[in-house]
């Protein structure tokens, strides 16, 4: 077991972006010829991709794991409806069908 904590996605994104900027500055200032310029350019691209993926991972991390606030259990799932199971049991299927036909929607 390691005594160092595992860095989160925001730290990884920051380190990768700083390294990409450093490689880009080195490429622009030093202007190496030949294979060294290709290696530095590829290093910039790879570090930029790592930073982008780390930023995307930080955005998709759950709020509770990031410490931004309360868990988001009250919000419905993507594509779901904000109706709980008790409300669905209380609904009369005939009234739902009538409501659909009144609003111009059909079951089929």
GROMACS .gro file of N, CA, C and O in nm:
model
  432
    1UNK      N    1   0.083  -0.118   0.000
    1UNK     CA    2   0.000   0.000   0.000
    1UNK      C    3   0.087   0.124   0.000
    1UNK      O    4   0.188   0.131   0.066
    2UNK      N    5   0.044   0.223  -0.072
    2UNK     CA    6   0.120   0.346  -0.083
    2UNK      C    7   0.072   0.448   0.021
    2UNK      O    8  -0.045   0.454   0.054
    3UNK      N    9   0.165   0.527   0.068
    3UNK     CA   10   0.128   0.629   0.166
    3UNK      C   11   0.079   0.758   0.099
    3UNK      O   12   0.030   0.847   0.166
    4UNK      N   13   0.096   0.766  -0.033
    4UNK     CA   14   0.050   0.884  -0.106
    4UNK      C   15  -0.094   0.864  -0.151
    4UNK      O   16  -0.130   0.759  -0.202
    5UNK      N   17  -0.180   0.966  -0.137
    5UNK     CA   18  -0.318   0.952  -0.184
    5UNK      C   19  -0.322   0.956  -0.337
    5UNK      O   20  -0.238   1.018  -0.402
    6UNK      N   21  -0.420   0.888  -0.392
    6UNK     CA   22  -0.437   0.885  -0.537
    6UNK      C   23  -0.493   1.019  -0.583
    6UNK      O   24  -0.595   1.066  -0.532
    7UNK      N   25  -0.428   1.086  -0.680
    7UNK     CA   26  -0.477   1.217  -0.723
    7UNK      C   27  -0.609   1.203  -0.799
    7UNK      O   28  -0.631   1.106  -0.870
    8UNK      N   29  -0.696   1.303  -0.783
    8UNK     CA   30  -0.822   1.298  -0.854
    8UNK      C   31  -0.803   1.353  -0.996
    8UNK      O   32  -0.694   1.391  -1.036
    9UNK      N   33  -0.911   1.354  -1.072
    9UNK     CA   34  -0.904   1.389  -1.214
    9UNK      C   35  -0.864   1.535  -1.235
    9UNK      O   36  -0.797   1.568  -1.332
   10UNK      N   37  -0.904   1.623  -1.142
   10UNK     CA   38  -0.869   1.765  -1.159
   10UNK      C   39  -0.719   1.787  -1.148
   10UNK      O   40  -0.661   1.867  -1.222
   11UNK      N   41  -0.653   1.716  -1.057
   11UNK     CA   42  -0.508   1.729  -1.041
   11UNK      C   43  -0.438   1.674  -1.164
   11UNK      O   44  -0.342   1.733  -1.215
   12UNK      N   45  -0.486   1.559  -1.214
   12UNK     CA   46  -0.427   1.501  -1.334
   12UNK      C   47  -0.441   1.595  -1.453
   12UNK      O   48  -0.349   1.610  -1.533
   13UNK      N   49  -0.557   1.659  -1.467
   13UNK     CA   50  -0.579   1.752  -1.577
   13UNK      C   51  -0.486   1.872  -1.566
   13UNK      O   52  -0.430   1.917  -1.667
   14UNK      N   53  -0.469   1.923  -1.446
   14UNK     CA   54  -0.381   2.037  -1.426
   14UNK      C   55  -0.236   2.003  -1.459
   14UNK      O   56  -0.168   2.077  -1.531
   15UNK      N   57  -0.189   1.889  -1.412
   15UNK     CA   58  -0.050   1.848  -1.438
   15UNK      C   59  -0.029   1.822  -1.587
   15UNK      O   60   0.072   1.866  -1.645
   16UNK      N   61  -0.123   1.755  -1.651
   16UNK     CA   62  -0.109   1.726  -1.794
   16UNK      C   63  -0.113   1.853  -1.877
   16UNK      O   64  -0.037   1.867  -1.974
   17UNK      N   65  -0.198   1.948  -1.841
   17UNK     CA   66  -0.204   2.071  -1.919
   17UNK      C   67  -0.078   2.156  -1.899
   17UNK      O   68  -0.028   2.217  -1.995
   18UNK      N   69  -0.026   2.159  -1.778
   18UNK     CA   70   0.100   2.232  -1.756
   18UNK      C   71   0.215   2.168  -1.832
   18UNK      O   72   0.300   2.238  -1.889
   19UNK      N   73   0.220   2.036  -1.833
   19UNK     CA   74   0.324   1.967  -1.908
   19UNK      C   75   0.309   1.991  -2.059
   19UNK      O   76   0.409   2.007  -2.131
   20UNK      N   77   0.187   1.995  -2.108
   20UNK     CA   78   0.164   2.022  -2.250
   20UNK      C   79   0.209   2.163  -2.288
   20UNK      O   80   0.270   2.184  -2.393
   21UNK      N   81   0.178   2.258  -2.201
   21UNK     CA   82   0.221   2.397  -2.227
   21UNK      C   83   0.373   2.406  -2.224
   21UNK      O   84   0.434   2.474  -2.308
   22UNK      N   85   0.436   2.337  -2.130
   22UNK     CA   86   0.582   2.338  -2.122
   22UNK      C   87   0.645   2.277  -2.247
   22UNK      O   88   0.743   2.330  -2.302
   23UNK      N   89   0.589   2.167  -2.296
   23UNK     CA   90   0.640   2.105  -2.418
   23UNK      C   91   0.618   2.195  -2.539
   23UNK      O   92   0.705   2.206  -2.627
   24UNK      N   93   0.504   2.265  -2.543
   24UNK     CA   94   0.478   2.356  -2.654
   24UNK      C   95   0.572   2.476  -2.652
   24UNK      O   96   0.625   2.516  -2.757
   25UNK      N   97   0.597   2.531  -2.535
   25UNK     CA   98   0.691   2.643  -2.524
   25UNK      C   99   0.831   2.598  -2.564
   25UNK      O  100   0.902   2.670  -2.635
   26UNK      N  101   0.870   2.480  -2.520
   26UNK     CA  102   1.001   2.427  -2.559
   26UNK      C  103   1.009   2.410  -2.709
   26UNK      O  104   1.112   2.442  -2.771
   27UNK      N  105   0.903   2.362  -2.771
   27UNK     CA  106   0.902   2.343  -2.916
   27UNK      C  107   0.912   2.476  -2.990
   27UNK      O  108   0.985   2.488  -3.090
   28UNK      N  109   0.842   2.578  -2.941
   28UNK     CA  110   0.843   2.708  -3.008
   28UNK      C  111   0.975   2.781  -2.987
   28UNK      O  112   1.030   2.840  -3.081
   29UNK      N  113   1.028   2.779  -2.866
   29UNK     CA  114   1.150   2.855  -2.835
   29UNK      C  115   1.274   2.786  -2.889
   29UNK      O  116   1.360   2.849  -2.951
   30UNK      N  117   1.284   2.655  -2.867
   30UNK     CA  118   1.405   2.583  -2.905
   30UNK      C  119   1.411   2.556  -3.054
   30UNK      O  120   1.519   2.557  -3.115
   31UNK      N  121   1.301   2.530  -3.119
   31UNK     CA  122   1.290   2.497  -3.262
   31UNK      C  123   1.389   2.390  -3.305
   31UNK      O  124   1.475   2.413  -3.392
   32UNK      N  125   1.377   2.271  -3.249
   32UNK     CA  126   1.469   2.165  -3.287
   32UNK      C  127   1.439   2.116  -3.428
   32UNK      O  128   1.326   2.126  -3.477
   33UNK      N  129   1.541   2.065  -3.491
   33UNK     CA  130   1.525   2.014  -3.628
   33UNK      C  131   1.515   1.862  -3.624
   33UNK      O  132   1.570   1.797  -3.535
   34UNK      N  133   1.443   1.808  -3.718
   34UNK     CA  134   1.438   1.664  -3.733
   34UNK      C  135   1.341   1.595  -3.639
   34UNK      O  136   1.232   1.642  -3.611
   35UNK      N  137   1.386   1.481  -3.589
   35UNK     CA  138   1.301   1.394  -3.510
   35UNK      C  139   1.264   1.455  -3.375
   35UNK      O  140   1.158   1.424  -3.319
   36UNK      N  141   1.347   1.542  -3.321
   36UNK     CA  142   1.318   1.602  -3.192
   36UNK      C  143   1.192   1.689  -3.199
   36UNK      O  144   1.112   1.691  -3.105
   37UNK      N  145   1.174   1.761  -3.309
   37UNK     CA  146   1.053   1.843  -3.321
   37UNK      C  147   0.929   1.756  -3.334
   37UNK      O  148   0.823   1.789  -3.280
   38UNK      N  149   0.942   1.643  -3.402
   38UNK     CA  150   0.829   1.552  -3.416
   38UNK      C  151   0.793   1.492  -3.280
   38UNK      O  152   0.675   1.483  -3.244
   39UNK      N  153   0.893   1.453  -3.205
   39UNK     CA  154   0.870   1.395  -3.072
   39UNK      C  155   0.804   1.498  -2.980
   39UNK      O  156   0.709   1.466  -2.908
   40UNK      N  157   0.852   1.620  -2.982
   40UNK     CA  158   0.791   1.725  -2.897
   40UNK      C  159   0.648   1.755  -2.939
   40UNK      O  160   0.561   1.777  -2.855
   41UNK      N  161   0.623   1.757  -3.069
   41UNK     CA  162   0.487   1.783  -3.117
   41UNK      C  163   0.393   1.669  -3.076
   41UNK      O  164   0.279   1.694  -3.031
   42UNK      N  165   0.439   1.545  -3.089
   42UNK     CA  166   0.356   1.432  -3.047
   42UNK      C  167   0.334   1.433  -2.895
   42UNK      O  168   0.226   1.399  -2.847
   43UNK      N  169   0.435   1.475  -2.822
   43UNK     CA  170   0.422   1.486  -2.677
   43UNK      C  171   0.316   1.591  -2.640
   43UNK      O  172   0.235   1.570  -2.549
   44UNK      N  173   0.314   1.702  -2.712
   44UNK     CA  174   0.211   1.805  -2.689
   44UNK      C  175   0.071   1.749  -2.714
   44UNK      O  176  -0.021   1.774  -2.636
   45UNK      N  177   0.057   1.674  -2.822
   45UNK     CA  178  -0.074   1.618  -2.857
   45UNK      C  179  -0.118   1.517  -2.751
   45UNK      O  180  -0.233   1.520  -2.705
   46UNK      N  181  -0.029   1.428  -2.712
   46UNK     CA  182  -0.064   1.325  -2.614
   46UNK      C  183  -0.099   1.388  -2.479
   46UNK      O  184  -0.198   1.351  -2.415
   47UNK      N  185  -0.020   1.484  -2.435
   47UNK     CA  186  -0.049   1.549  -2.308
   47UNK      C  187  -0.179   1.629  -2.314
   47UNK      O  188  -0.254   1.636  -2.217
   48UNK      N  189  -0.206   1.691  -2.428
   48UNK     CA  190  -0.333   1.761  -2.445
   48UNK      C  191  -0.452   1.665  -2.440
   48UNK      O  192  -0.556   1.697  -2.381
   49UNK      N  193  -0.437   1.548  -2.500
   49UNK     CA  194  -0.544   1.448  -2.494
   49UNK      C  195  -0.564   1.397  -2.352
   49UNK      O  196  -0.678   1.378  -2.308
   50UNK      N  197  -0.457   1.376  -2.280
   50UNK     CA  198  -0.468   1.331  -2.141
   50UNK      C  199  -0.539   1.437  -2.057
   50UNK      O  200  -0.626   1.406  -1.975
   51UNK      N  201  -0.505   1.563  -2.079
   51UNK     CA  202  -0.571   1.671  -2.005
   51UNK      C  203  -0.720   1.678  -2.040
   51UNK      O  204  -0.804   1.695  -1.950
   52UNK      N  205  -0.753   1.661  -2.166
   52UNK     CA  206  -0.894   1.664  -2.206
   52UNK      C  207  -0.975   1.551  -2.146
   52UNK      O  208  -1.088   1.569  -2.099
   53UNK      N  209  -0.919   1.431  -2.145
   53UNK     CA  210  -0.988   1.316  -2.087
   53UNK      C  211  -1.002   1.333  -1.936
   53UNK      O  212  -1.105   1.300  -1.877
   54UNK      N  213  -0.900   1.388  -1.872
   54UNK     CA  214  -0.908   1.410  -1.728
   54UNK      C  215  -1.013   1.515  -1.693
   54UNK      O  216  -1.084   1.502  -1.593
   55UNK      N  217  -1.025   1.618  -1.775
   55UNK     CA  218  -1.129   1.719  -1.752
   55UNK      C  219  -1.268   1.657  -1.769
   55UNK      O  220  -1.359   1.682  -1.690
   56UNK      N  221  -1.284   1.574  -1.871
   56UNK     CA  222  -1.413   1.507  -1.891
   56UNK      C  223  -1.445   1.415  -1.775
   56UNK      O  224  -1.559   1.407  -1.730
   57UNK      N  225  -1.344   1.346  -1.723
   57UNK     CA  226  -1.366   1.258  -1.607
   57UNK      C  227  -1.402   1.339  -1.483
   57UNK      O  228  -1.485   1.296  -1.402
   58UNK      N  229  -1.342   1.456  -1.468
   58UNK     CA  230  -1.374   1.540  -1.352
   58UNK      C  231  -1.517   1.593  -1.362
   58UNK      O  232  -1.586   1.607  -1.261
   59UNK      N  233  -1.563   1.621  -1.482
   59UNK     CA  234  -1.700   1.671  -1.498
   59UNK      C  235  -1.803   1.562  -1.473
   59UNK      O  236  -1.913   1.590  -1.428
   60UNK      N  237  -1.769   1.437  -1.505
   60UNK     CA  238  -1.865   1.328  -1.489
   60UNK      C  239  -1.859   1.263  -1.352
   60UNK      O  240  -1.939   1.176  -1.323
   61UNK      N  241  -1.766   1.304  -1.269
   61UNK     CA  242  -1.755   1.246  -1.135
   61UNK      C  243  -1.879   1.282  -1.054
   61UNK      O  244  -1.933   1.392  -1.067
   62UNK      N  245  -1.925   1.191  -0.970
   62UNK     CA  246  -2.043   1.223  -0.888
   62UNK      C  247  -2.014   1.339  -0.794
   62UNK      O  248  -1.902   1.358  -0.749
   63UNK      N  249  -2.117   1.416  -0.764
   63UNK     CA  250  -2.100   1.534  -0.679
   63UNK      C  251  -2.051   1.497  -0.540
   63UNK      O  252  -1.972   1.566  -0.480
   64UNK      N  253  -2.101   1.388  -0.487
   64UNK     CA  254  -2.064   1.349  -0.352
   64UNK      C  255  -1.915   1.313  -0.345
   64UNK      O  256  -1.848   1.346  -0.249
   65UNK      N  257  -1.863   1.247  -0.448
   65UNK     CA  258  -1.722   1.211  -0.448
   65UNK      C  259  -1.633   1.334  -0.461
   65UNK      O  260  -1.522   1.338  -0.409
   66UNK      N  261  -1.682   1.437  -0.531
   66UNK     CA  262  -1.604   1.560  -0.546
   66UNK      C  263  -1.616   1.650  -0.425
   66UNK      O  264  -1.540   1.743  -0.408
   67UNK      N  265  -1.718   1.627  -0.344
   67UNK     CA  266  -1.738   1.710  -0.226
   67UNK      C  267  -1.809   1.841  -0.257
   67UNK      O  268  -1.796   1.938  -0.184
   68UNK      N  269  -1.888   1.845  -0.366
   68UNK     CA  270  -1.956   1.969  -0.405
   68UNK      C  271  -2.090   1.988  -0.336
   68UNK      O  272  -2.151   2.092  -0.349
   69UNK      N  273  -2.139   1.888  -0.268
   69UNK     CA  274  -2.268   1.906  -0.202
   69UNK      C  275  -2.337   1.775  -0.180
   69UNK      O  276  -2.277   1.668  -0.177
   70UNK      N  277  -2.466   1.784  -0.165
   70UNK     CA  278  -2.547   1.668  -0.133
   70UNK      C  279  -2.559   1.576  -0.254
   70UNK      O  280  -2.546   1.619  -0.367
   71UNK      N  281  -2.587   1.450  -0.230
   71UNK     CA  282  -2.608   1.359  -0.343
   71UNK      C  283  -2.733   1.397  -0.421
   71UNK      O  284  -2.825   1.459  -0.368
   72UNK      N  285  -2.737   1.360  -0.544
   72UNK     CA  286  -2.847   1.400  -0.632
   72UNK      C  287  -2.947   1.287  -0.649
   72UNK      O  288  -2.982   1.251  -0.760
   73UNK      N  289  -2.996   1.230  -0.538
   73UNK     CA  290  -3.092   1.120  -0.546
   73UNK      C  291  -3.230   1.168  -0.586
   73UNK      O  292  -3.310   1.091  -0.637
   74UNK      N  293  -3.265   1.296  -0.562
   74UNK     CA  294  -3.398   1.345  -0.594
   74UNK      C  295  -3.418   1.368  -0.743
   74UNK      O  296  -3.530   1.376  -0.788
   75UNK      N  297  -3.314   1.381  -0.819
   75UNK     CA  298  -3.331   1.408  -0.962
   75UNK      C  299  -3.357   1.277  -1.035
   75UNK      O  300  -3.299   1.174  -1.003
   76UNK      N  301  -3.446   1.280  -1.135
   76UNK     CA  302  -3.478   1.157  -1.207
   76UNK      C  303  -3.361   1.114  -1.295
   76UNK      O  304  -3.274   1.194  -1.330
   77UNK      N  305  -3.360   0.989  -1.329
   77UNK     CA  306  -3.256   0.936  -1.418
   77UNK      C  307  -3.273   0.999  -1.556
   77UNK      O  308  -3.383   1.040  -1.594
   78UNK      N  309  -3.165   1.008  -1.634
   78UNK     CA  310  -3.177   1.064  -1.768
   78UNK      C  311  -3.278   0.983  -1.850
   78UNK      O  312  -3.271   0.861  -1.857
   79UNK      N  313  -3.371   1.052  -1.910
   79UNK     CA  314  -3.474   0.987  -1.989
   79UNK      C  315  -3.588   0.934  -1.905
   79UNK      O  316  -3.684   0.879  -1.957
   80UNK      N  317  -3.580   0.946  -1.774
   80UNK     CA  318  -3.685   0.896  -1.685
   80UNK      C  319  -3.788   1.003  -1.656
   80UNK      O  320  -3.782   1.115  -1.704
   81UNK      N  321  -3.885   0.964  -1.576
   81UNK     CA  322  -3.992   1.057  -1.538
   81UNK      C  323  -3.983   1.082  -1.388
   81UNK      O  324  -3.950   0.993  -1.312
   82UNK      N  325  -4.016   1.203  -1.345
   82UNK     CA  326  -4.007   1.234  -1.202
   82UNK      C  327  -4.128   1.184  -1.123
   82UNK      O  328  -4.175   1.250  -1.033
   83UNK      N  329  -4.181   1.067  -1.158
   83UNK     CA  330  -4.297   1.011  -1.090
   83UNK      C  331  -4.250   0.887  -1.015
   83UNK      O  332  -4.187   0.798  -1.071
   84UNK      N  333  -4.284   0.878  -0.886
   84UNK     CA  334  -4.241   0.763  -0.807
   84UNK      C  335  -4.338   0.647  -0.823
   84UNK      O  336  -4.444   0.659  -0.885
   85UNK      N  337  -4.304   0.532  -0.765
   85UNK     CA  338  -4.383   0.410  -0.783
   85UNK      C  339  -4.521   0.421  -0.719
   85UNK      O  340  -4.619   0.368  -0.772
   86UNK      N  341  -4.532   0.489  -0.605
   86UNK     CA  342  -4.662   0.503  -0.540
   86UNK      C  343  -4.759   0.583  -0.626
   86UNK      O  344  -4.878   0.551  -0.634
   87UNK      N  345  -4.710   0.685  -0.690
   87UNK     CA  346  -4.796   0.765  -0.779
   87UNK      C  347  -4.840   0.682  -0.898
   87UNK      O  348  -4.956   0.689  -0.939
   88UNK      N  349  -4.752   0.601  -0.952
   88UNK     CA  350  -4.789   0.516  -1.066
   88UNK      C  351  -4.893   0.413  -1.026
   88UNK      O  352  -4.984   0.381  -1.104
   89UNK      N  353  -4.884   0.358  -0.904
   89UNK     CA  354  -4.985   0.262  -0.859
   89UNK      C  355  -5.120   0.328  -0.840
   89UNK      O  356  -5.223   0.266  -0.862
   90UNK      N  357  -5.120   0.455  -0.800
   90UNK     CA  358  -5.245   0.524  -0.773
   90UNK      C  359  -5.317   0.567  -0.901
   90UNK      O  360  -5.437   0.595  -0.898
   91UNK      N  361  -5.246   0.571  -1.012
   91UNK     CA  362  -5.309   0.614  -1.137
   91UNK      C  363  -5.401   0.505  -1.191
   91UNK      O  364  -5.370   0.387  -1.188
   92UNK      N  365  -5.514   0.549  -1.241
   92UNK     CA  366  -5.608   0.457  -1.304
   92UNK      C  367  -5.572   0.450  -1.453
   92UNK      O  368  -5.569   0.553  -1.521
   93UNK      N  369  -5.548   0.331  -1.506
   93UNK     CA  370  -5.507   0.321  -1.647
   93UNK      C  371  -5.612   0.376  -1.743
   93UNK      O  372  -5.578   0.430  -1.849
   94UNK      N  373  -5.740   0.366  -1.706
   94UNK     CA  374  -5.844   0.418  -1.796
   94UNK      C  375  -5.837   0.570  -1.805
   94UNK      O  376  -5.854   0.628  -1.911
   95UNK      N  377  -5.807   0.636  -1.693
   95UNK     CA  378  -5.795   0.781  -1.695
   95UNK      C  379  -5.673   0.825  -1.775
   95UNK      O  380  -5.677   0.927  -1.844
   96UNK      N  381  -5.567   0.750  -1.767
   96UNK     CA  382  -5.447   0.783  -1.844
   96UNK      C  383  -5.477   0.772  -1.993
   96UNK      O  384  -5.439   0.858  -2.073
   97UNK      N  385  -5.549   0.664  -2.033
   97UNK     CA  386  -5.586   0.649  -2.174
   97UNK      C  387  -5.677   0.762  -2.222
   97UNK      O  388  -5.660   0.816  -2.330
   98UNK      N  389  -5.773   0.800  -2.136
   98UNK     CA  390  -5.862   0.910  -2.172
   98UNK      C  391  -5.785   1.040  -2.186
   98UNK      O  392  -5.811   1.119  -2.276
   99UNK      N  393  -5.691   1.063  -2.096
   99UNK     CA  394  -5.610   1.185  -2.101
   99UNK      C  395  -5.527   1.189  -2.230
   99UNK      O  396  -5.513   1.293  -2.292
  100UNK      N  397  -5.475   1.075  -2.270
  100UNK     CA  398  -5.396   1.069  -2.394
  100UNK      C  399  -5.481   1.097  -2.515
  100UNK      O  400  -5.441   1.166  -2.607
  101UNK      N  401  -5.601   1.040  -2.520
  101UNK     CA  402  -5.686   1.060  -2.637
  101UNK      C  403  -5.741   1.201  -2.641
  101UNK      O  404  -5.761   1.257  -2.749
  102UNK      N  405  -5.764   1.263  -2.526
  102UNK     CA  406  -5.814   1.401  -2.522
  102UNK      C  407  -5.705   1.495  -2.574
  102UNK      O  408  -5.732   1.592  -2.646
  103UNK      N  409  -5.580   1.469  -2.540
  103UNK     CA  410  -5.470   1.555  -2.583
  103UNK      C  411  -5.421   1.524  -2.725
  103UNK      O  412  -5.324   1.582  -2.770
  104UNK      N  413  -5.484   1.430  -2.794
  104UNK     CA  414  -5.448   1.400  -2.930
  104UNK      C  415  -5.342   1.292  -2.944
  104UNK      O  416  -5.297   1.264  -3.053
  105UNK      N  417  -5.307   1.229  -2.837
  105UNK     CA  418  -5.212   1.119  -2.843
  105UNK      C  419  -5.287   0.988  -2.843
  105UNK      O  420  -5.390   0.973  -2.779
  106UNK      N  421  -5.237   0.891  -2.914
  106UNK     CA  422  -5.301   0.761  -2.912
  106UNK      C  423  -5.204   0.659  -2.854
  106UNK      O  424  -5.085   0.680  -2.846
  107UNK      N  425  -5.258   0.544  -2.813
  107UNK     CA  426  -5.175   0.440  -2.753
  107UNK      C  427  -5.089   0.370  -2.856
  107UNK      O  428  -4.992   0.305  -2.824
  108UNK      N  429  -5.125   0.375  -2.980
  108UNK     CA  430  -5.051   0.300  -3.081
  108UNK      C  431  -4.989   0.390  -3.182
  108UNK      O  432  -5.013   0.489  -3.219
   0.00000   0.00000   0.00000
